[in-house]
Tab-separated table of C-alpha atoms in Angstrom:
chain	number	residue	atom	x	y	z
A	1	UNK	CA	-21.386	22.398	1.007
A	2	UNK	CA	-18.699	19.808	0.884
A	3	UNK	CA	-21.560	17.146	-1.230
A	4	UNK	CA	-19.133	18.268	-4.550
A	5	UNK	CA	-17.264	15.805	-6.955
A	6	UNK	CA	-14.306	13.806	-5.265
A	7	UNK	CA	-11.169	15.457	-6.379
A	8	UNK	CA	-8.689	12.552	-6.482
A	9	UNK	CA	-5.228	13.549	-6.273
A	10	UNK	CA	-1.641	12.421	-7.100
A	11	UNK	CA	1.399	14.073	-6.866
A	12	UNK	CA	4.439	12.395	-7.750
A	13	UNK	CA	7.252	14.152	-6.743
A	14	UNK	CA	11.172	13.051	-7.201
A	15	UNK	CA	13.207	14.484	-4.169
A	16	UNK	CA	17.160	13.828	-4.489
A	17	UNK	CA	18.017	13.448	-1.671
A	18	UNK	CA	21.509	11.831	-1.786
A	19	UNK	CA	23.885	10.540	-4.404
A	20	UNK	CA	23.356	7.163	-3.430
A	21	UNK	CA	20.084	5.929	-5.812
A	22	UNK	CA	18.824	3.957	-2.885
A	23	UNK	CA	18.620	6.916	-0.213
A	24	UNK	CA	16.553	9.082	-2.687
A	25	UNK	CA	13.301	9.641	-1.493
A	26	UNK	CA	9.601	10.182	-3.850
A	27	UNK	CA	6.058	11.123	-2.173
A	28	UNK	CA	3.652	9.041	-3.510
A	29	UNK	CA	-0.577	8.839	-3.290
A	30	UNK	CA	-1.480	5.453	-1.163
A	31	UNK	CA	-4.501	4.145	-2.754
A	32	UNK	CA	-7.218	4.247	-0.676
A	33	UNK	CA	-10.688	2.770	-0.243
A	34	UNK	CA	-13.430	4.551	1.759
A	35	UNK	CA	-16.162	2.864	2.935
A	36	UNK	CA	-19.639	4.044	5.188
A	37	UNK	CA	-21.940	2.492	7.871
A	38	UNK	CA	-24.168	4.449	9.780
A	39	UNK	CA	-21.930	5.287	12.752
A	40	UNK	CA	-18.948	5.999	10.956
A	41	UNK	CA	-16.865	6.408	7.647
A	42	UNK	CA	-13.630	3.918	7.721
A	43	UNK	CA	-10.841	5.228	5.462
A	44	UNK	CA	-8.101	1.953	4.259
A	45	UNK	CA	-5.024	3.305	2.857
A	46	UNK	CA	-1.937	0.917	1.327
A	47	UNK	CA	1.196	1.997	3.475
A	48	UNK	CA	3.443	-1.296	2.763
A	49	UNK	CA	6.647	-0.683	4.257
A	50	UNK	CA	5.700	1.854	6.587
A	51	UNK	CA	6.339	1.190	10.714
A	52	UNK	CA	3.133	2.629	12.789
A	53	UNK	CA	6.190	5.161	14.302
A	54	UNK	CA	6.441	6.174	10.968
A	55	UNK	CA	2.884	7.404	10.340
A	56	UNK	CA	1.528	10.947	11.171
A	57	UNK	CA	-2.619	11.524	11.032
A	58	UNK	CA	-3.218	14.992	11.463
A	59	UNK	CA	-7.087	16.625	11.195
A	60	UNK	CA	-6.314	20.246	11.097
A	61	UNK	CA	-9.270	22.650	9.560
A	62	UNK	CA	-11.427	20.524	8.239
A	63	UNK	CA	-8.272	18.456	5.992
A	64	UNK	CA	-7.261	15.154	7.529
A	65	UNK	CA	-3.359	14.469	6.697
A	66	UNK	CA	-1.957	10.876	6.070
A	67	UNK	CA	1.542	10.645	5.711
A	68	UNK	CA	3.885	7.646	6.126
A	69	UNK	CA	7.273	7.283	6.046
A	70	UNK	CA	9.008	4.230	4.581
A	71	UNK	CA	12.498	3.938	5.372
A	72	UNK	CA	15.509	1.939	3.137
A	73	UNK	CA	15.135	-1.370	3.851
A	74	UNK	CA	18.500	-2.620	2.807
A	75	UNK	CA	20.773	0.086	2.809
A	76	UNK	CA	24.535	-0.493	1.938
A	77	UNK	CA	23.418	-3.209	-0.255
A	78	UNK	CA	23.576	-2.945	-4.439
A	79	UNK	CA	19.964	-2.264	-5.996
A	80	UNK	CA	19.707	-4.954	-8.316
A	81	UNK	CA	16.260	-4.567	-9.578
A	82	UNK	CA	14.273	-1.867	-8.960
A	83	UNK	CA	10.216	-1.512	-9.182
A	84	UNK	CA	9.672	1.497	-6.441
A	85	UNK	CA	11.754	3.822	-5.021
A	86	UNK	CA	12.278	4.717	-1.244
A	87	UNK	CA	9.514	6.067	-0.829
A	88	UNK	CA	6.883	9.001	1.660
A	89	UNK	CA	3.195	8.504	1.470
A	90	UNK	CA	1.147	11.880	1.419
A	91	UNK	CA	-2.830	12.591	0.924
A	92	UNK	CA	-4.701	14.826	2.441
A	93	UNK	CA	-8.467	14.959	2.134
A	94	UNK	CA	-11.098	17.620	2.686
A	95	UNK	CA	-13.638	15.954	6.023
A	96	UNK	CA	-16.883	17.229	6.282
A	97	UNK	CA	-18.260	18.562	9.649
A	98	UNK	CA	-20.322	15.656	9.873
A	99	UNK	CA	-17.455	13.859	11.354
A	100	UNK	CA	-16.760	13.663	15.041
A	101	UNK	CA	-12.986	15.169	14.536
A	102	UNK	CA	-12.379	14.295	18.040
A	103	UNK	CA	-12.615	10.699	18.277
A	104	UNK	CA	-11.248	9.884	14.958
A	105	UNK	CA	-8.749	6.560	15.751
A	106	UNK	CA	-6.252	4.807	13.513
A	107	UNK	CA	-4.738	1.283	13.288
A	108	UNK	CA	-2.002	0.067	10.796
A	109	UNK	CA	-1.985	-3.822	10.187
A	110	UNK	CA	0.206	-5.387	7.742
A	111	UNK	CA	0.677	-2.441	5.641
A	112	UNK	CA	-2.964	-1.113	6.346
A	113	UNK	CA	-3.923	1.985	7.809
A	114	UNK	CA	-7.164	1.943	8.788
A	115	UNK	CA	-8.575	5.089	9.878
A	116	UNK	CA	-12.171	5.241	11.990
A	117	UNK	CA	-13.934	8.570	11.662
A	118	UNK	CA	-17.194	8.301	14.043
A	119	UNK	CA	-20.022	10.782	12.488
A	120	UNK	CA	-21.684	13.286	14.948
A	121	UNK	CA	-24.608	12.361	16.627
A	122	UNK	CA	-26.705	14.271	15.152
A	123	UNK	CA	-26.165	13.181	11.506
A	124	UNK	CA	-26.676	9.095	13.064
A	125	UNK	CA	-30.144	7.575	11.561
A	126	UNK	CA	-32.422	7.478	14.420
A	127	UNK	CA	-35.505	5.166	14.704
A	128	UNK	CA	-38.250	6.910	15.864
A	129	UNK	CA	-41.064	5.348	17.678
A	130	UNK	CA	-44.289	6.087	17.089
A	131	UNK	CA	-46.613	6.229	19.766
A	132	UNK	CA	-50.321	5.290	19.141
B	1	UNK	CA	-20.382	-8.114	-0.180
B	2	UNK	CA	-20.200	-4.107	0.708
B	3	UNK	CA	-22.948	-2.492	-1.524
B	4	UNK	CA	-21.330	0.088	-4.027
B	5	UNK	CA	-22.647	3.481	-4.175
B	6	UNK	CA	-23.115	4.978	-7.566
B	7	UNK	CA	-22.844	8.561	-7.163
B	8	UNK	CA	-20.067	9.880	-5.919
B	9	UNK	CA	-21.325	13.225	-6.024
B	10	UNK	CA	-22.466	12.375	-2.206
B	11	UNK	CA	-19.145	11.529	-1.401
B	12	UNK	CA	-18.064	13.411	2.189
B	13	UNK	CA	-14.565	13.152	1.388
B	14	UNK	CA	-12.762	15.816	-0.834
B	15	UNK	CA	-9.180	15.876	-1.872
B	16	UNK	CA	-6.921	18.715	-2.047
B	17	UNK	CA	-3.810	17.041	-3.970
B	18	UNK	CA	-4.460	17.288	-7.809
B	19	UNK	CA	-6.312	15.218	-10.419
B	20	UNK	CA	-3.504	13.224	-11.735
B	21	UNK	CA	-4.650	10.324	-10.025
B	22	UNK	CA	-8.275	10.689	-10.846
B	23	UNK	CA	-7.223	10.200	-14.458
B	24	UNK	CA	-5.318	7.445	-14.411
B	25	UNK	CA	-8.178	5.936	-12.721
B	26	UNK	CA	-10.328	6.750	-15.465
B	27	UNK	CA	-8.128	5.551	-18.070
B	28	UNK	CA	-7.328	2.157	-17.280
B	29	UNK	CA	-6.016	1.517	-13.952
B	30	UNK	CA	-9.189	0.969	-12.212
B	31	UNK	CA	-12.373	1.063	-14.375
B	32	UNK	CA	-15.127	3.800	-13.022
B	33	UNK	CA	-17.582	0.993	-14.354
B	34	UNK	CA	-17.633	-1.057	-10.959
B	35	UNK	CA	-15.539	-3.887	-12.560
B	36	UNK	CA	-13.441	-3.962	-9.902
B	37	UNK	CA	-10.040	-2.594	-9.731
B	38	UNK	CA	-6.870	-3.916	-11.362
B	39	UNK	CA	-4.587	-6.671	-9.191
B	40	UNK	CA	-2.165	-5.780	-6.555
B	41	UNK	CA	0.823	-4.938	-8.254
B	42	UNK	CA	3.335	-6.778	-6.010
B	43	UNK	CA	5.980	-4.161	-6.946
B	44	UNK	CA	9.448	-5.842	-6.218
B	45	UNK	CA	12.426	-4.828	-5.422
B	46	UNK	CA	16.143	-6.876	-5.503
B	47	UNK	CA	19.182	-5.892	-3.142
B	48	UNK	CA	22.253	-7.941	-3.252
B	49	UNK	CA	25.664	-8.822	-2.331
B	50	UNK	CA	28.069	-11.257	-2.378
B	51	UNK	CA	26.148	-13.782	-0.167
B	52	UNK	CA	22.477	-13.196	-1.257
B	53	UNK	CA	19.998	-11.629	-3.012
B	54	UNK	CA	17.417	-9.806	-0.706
B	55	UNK	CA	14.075	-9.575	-2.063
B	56	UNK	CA	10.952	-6.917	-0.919
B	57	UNK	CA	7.659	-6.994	-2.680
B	58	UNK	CA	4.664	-5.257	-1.279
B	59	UNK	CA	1.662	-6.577	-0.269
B	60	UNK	CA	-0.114	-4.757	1.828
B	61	UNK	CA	-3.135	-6.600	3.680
B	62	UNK	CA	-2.412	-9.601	2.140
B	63	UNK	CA	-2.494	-12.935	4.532
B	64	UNK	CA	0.694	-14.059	4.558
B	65	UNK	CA	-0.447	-17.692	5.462
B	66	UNK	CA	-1.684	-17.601	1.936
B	67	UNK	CA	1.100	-16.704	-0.158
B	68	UNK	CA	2.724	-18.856	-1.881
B	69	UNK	CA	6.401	-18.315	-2.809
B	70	UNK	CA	8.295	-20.648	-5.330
B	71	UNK	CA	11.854	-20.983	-6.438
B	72	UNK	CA	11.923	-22.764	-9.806
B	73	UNK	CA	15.212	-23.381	-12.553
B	74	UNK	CA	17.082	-21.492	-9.944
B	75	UNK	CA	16.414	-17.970	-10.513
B	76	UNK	CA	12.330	-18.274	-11.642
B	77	UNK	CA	10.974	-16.176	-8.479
B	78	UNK	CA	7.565	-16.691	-8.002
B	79	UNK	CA	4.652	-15.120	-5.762
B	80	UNK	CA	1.001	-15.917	-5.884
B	81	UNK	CA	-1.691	-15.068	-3.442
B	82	UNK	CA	-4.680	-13.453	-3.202
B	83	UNK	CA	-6.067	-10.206	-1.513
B	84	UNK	CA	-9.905	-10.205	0.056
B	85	UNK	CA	-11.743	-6.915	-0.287
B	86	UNK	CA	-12.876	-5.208	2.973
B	87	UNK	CA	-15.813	-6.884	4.481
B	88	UNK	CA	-17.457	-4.447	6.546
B	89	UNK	CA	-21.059	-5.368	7.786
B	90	UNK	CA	-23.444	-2.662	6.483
B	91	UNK	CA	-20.561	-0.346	4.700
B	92	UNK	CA	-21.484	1.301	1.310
B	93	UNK	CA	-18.443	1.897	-0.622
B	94	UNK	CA	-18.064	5.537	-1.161
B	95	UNK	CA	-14.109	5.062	-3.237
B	96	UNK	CA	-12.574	1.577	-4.231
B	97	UNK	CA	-8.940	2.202	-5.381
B	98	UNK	CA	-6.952	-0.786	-3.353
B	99	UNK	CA	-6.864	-3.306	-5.395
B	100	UNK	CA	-8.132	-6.777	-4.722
B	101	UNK	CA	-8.929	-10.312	-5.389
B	102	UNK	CA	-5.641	-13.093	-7.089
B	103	UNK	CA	-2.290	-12.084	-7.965
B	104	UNK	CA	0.536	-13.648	-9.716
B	105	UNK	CA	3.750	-11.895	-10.108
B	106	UNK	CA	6.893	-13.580	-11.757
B	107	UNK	CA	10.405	-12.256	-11.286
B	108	UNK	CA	13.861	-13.403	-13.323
B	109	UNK	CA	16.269	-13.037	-10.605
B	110	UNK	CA	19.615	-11.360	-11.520
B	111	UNK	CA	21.041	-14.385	-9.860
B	112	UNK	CA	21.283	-18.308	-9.610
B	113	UNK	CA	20.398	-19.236	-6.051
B	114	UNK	CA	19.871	-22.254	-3.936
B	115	UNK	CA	16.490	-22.534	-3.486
B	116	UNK	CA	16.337	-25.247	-0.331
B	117	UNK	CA	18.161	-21.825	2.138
B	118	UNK	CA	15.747	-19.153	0.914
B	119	UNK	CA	14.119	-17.792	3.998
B	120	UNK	CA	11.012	-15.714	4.008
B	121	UNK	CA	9.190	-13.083	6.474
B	122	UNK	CA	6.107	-10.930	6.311
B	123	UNK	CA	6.096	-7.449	7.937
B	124	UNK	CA	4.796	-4.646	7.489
B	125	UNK	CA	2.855	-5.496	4.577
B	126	UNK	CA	6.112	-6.784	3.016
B	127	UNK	CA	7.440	-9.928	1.943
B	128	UNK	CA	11.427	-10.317	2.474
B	129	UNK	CA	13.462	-13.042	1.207
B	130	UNK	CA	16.571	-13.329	1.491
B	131	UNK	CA	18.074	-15.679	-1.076
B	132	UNK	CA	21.870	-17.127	-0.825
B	133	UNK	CA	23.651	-16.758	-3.743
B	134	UNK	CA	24.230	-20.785	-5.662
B	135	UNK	CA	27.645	-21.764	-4.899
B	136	UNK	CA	28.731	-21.477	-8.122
B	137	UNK	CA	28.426	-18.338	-8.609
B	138	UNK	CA	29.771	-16.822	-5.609
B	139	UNK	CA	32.948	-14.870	-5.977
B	140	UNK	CA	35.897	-17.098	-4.623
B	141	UNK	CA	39.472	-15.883	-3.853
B	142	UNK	CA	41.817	-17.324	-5.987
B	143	UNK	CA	44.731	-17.700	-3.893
B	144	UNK	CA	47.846	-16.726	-6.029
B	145	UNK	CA	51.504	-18.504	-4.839
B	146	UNK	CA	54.439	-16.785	-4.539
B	147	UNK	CA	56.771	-18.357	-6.908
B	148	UNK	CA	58.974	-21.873	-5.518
């Protein structure tokens, strides 16, 4: 059963990737908010920065991979103040079966990624009639 | 209003990454009391050169119709807007974590600059602003003459 605690994650993880300070790279956790209606669950994940080229959904075994990456925006200039780095956005999340992994659909807006993830049919409330 | 769901034991999402996050959740950045979460950070970030200073702060999902950038004593940066939470008809929260609701964030630029030339976009989920540098402190060429 996958009805077990959420395990939130964060890994922070410094990757040099160059002498220069502004071409050096961290993965980050976008915050997230997950919401559900009967039809679907809607994951919203912070990617500022991040071009829709840039961003690679994968749902692979049951784990549903966000990653973004966010590219220099003023290289060759001096960093004269400094509150986040260059920076990749990873999480991956564990997607019950109850989701229609075929017809999940994603949208980034302003920073947004908005991810649709349609539930099976049969796990949809139904209304049954009842005849008299 | 979403409705909030209490237990997240009935959560259909798991995560594989570690618990680091889940603890500074717990312990301060966003209370597990249904408070609400902290406000956007704005985290900025200043680039410059001779010319300008070139300004990024982040703000995802924010409308950029209602920000409101100010320039004040020449080098008083200022960004205020606000951030509306997801309105979904019908949705029951099952995670909150992006924060939401007014911001103010206030930034001492490393620089005097002219405050009438600053020009502003929003892309991305990113406010740039590229500030030119006050005349006065520009670097000029002194020109040096050959002795007469």
């Amino acid at each position: 059963m996958l009805d077990t605690a959420i395990k939130n994650g964060g890994t922070e993880q410094a990757q040099a990737t160059g002498e220069n300070a502004d071409v050096r790279a961290v993965t980050v956790t976008p915050r997230v908010d997950i919401l559900e209606t009967e039809n679907e669950f809607l994951l919203l994940a912070d990617l500022p920065g991040v071009k829709s080229d840039d961003v690679d959904i994968r749902f692979e075994k049951g784990e549903l991979t966000l990653h973004g990456r966010r590219l220099p925006s003023f290289p060759g200039k001096g960093v004269a103040h400094r509150e986040h780095p260059a920076t990749n956005y990873q999480r991956v999340f564990v997607v019950a079966d109850t989701v229609a992994a075929d017809k999940i659909t994603a949208e980034l807006k302003d920073g947004v990624l908005t991810v649709r993830l349609p539930k099976v049919e049969a796990v949809k409330p139904k209304k049954i009639s009842v005849r008299g | 209003m979403n409705r909030i769901r209490r237990n997240p034991l009935g959560a259909l999402f798991n995560e594989v990454n570690s618990m680091q996050e889940e603890f500074a959740r717990l312990f301060g950045r966003v209370s597990p009391f249904g408070t609400g979460p902290v406000p956007l950070a704005a985290p900025v970030n200043v680039w410059e050169d001779d010319q300008a200073l070139y300004v990024e702060v982040d703000l995802p999902g924010v409308d950029p119709a209602k920000l409101d950038v100010t320039v004040t004593e020449g080098n008083q940066l200022t960004i205020q807007g606000e951030r509306a939470a997801p309105d979904i008809a019908g949705a029951t929260w099952v995670r909150q974590e992006r924060p939401i609701g007014p911001f103010v964030r206030e930034v001492a630029l490393p620089a005097l600059v002219d405050a009438d030339k600053v020009e502003a976009g929003y892309e991305n989920g990113v406010l740039r602003l590229t500030l030119p540098k006050h005349e006065a402190v520009k670097p000029r060429k002194i020109q040096v003459k050959a002795g007469a």
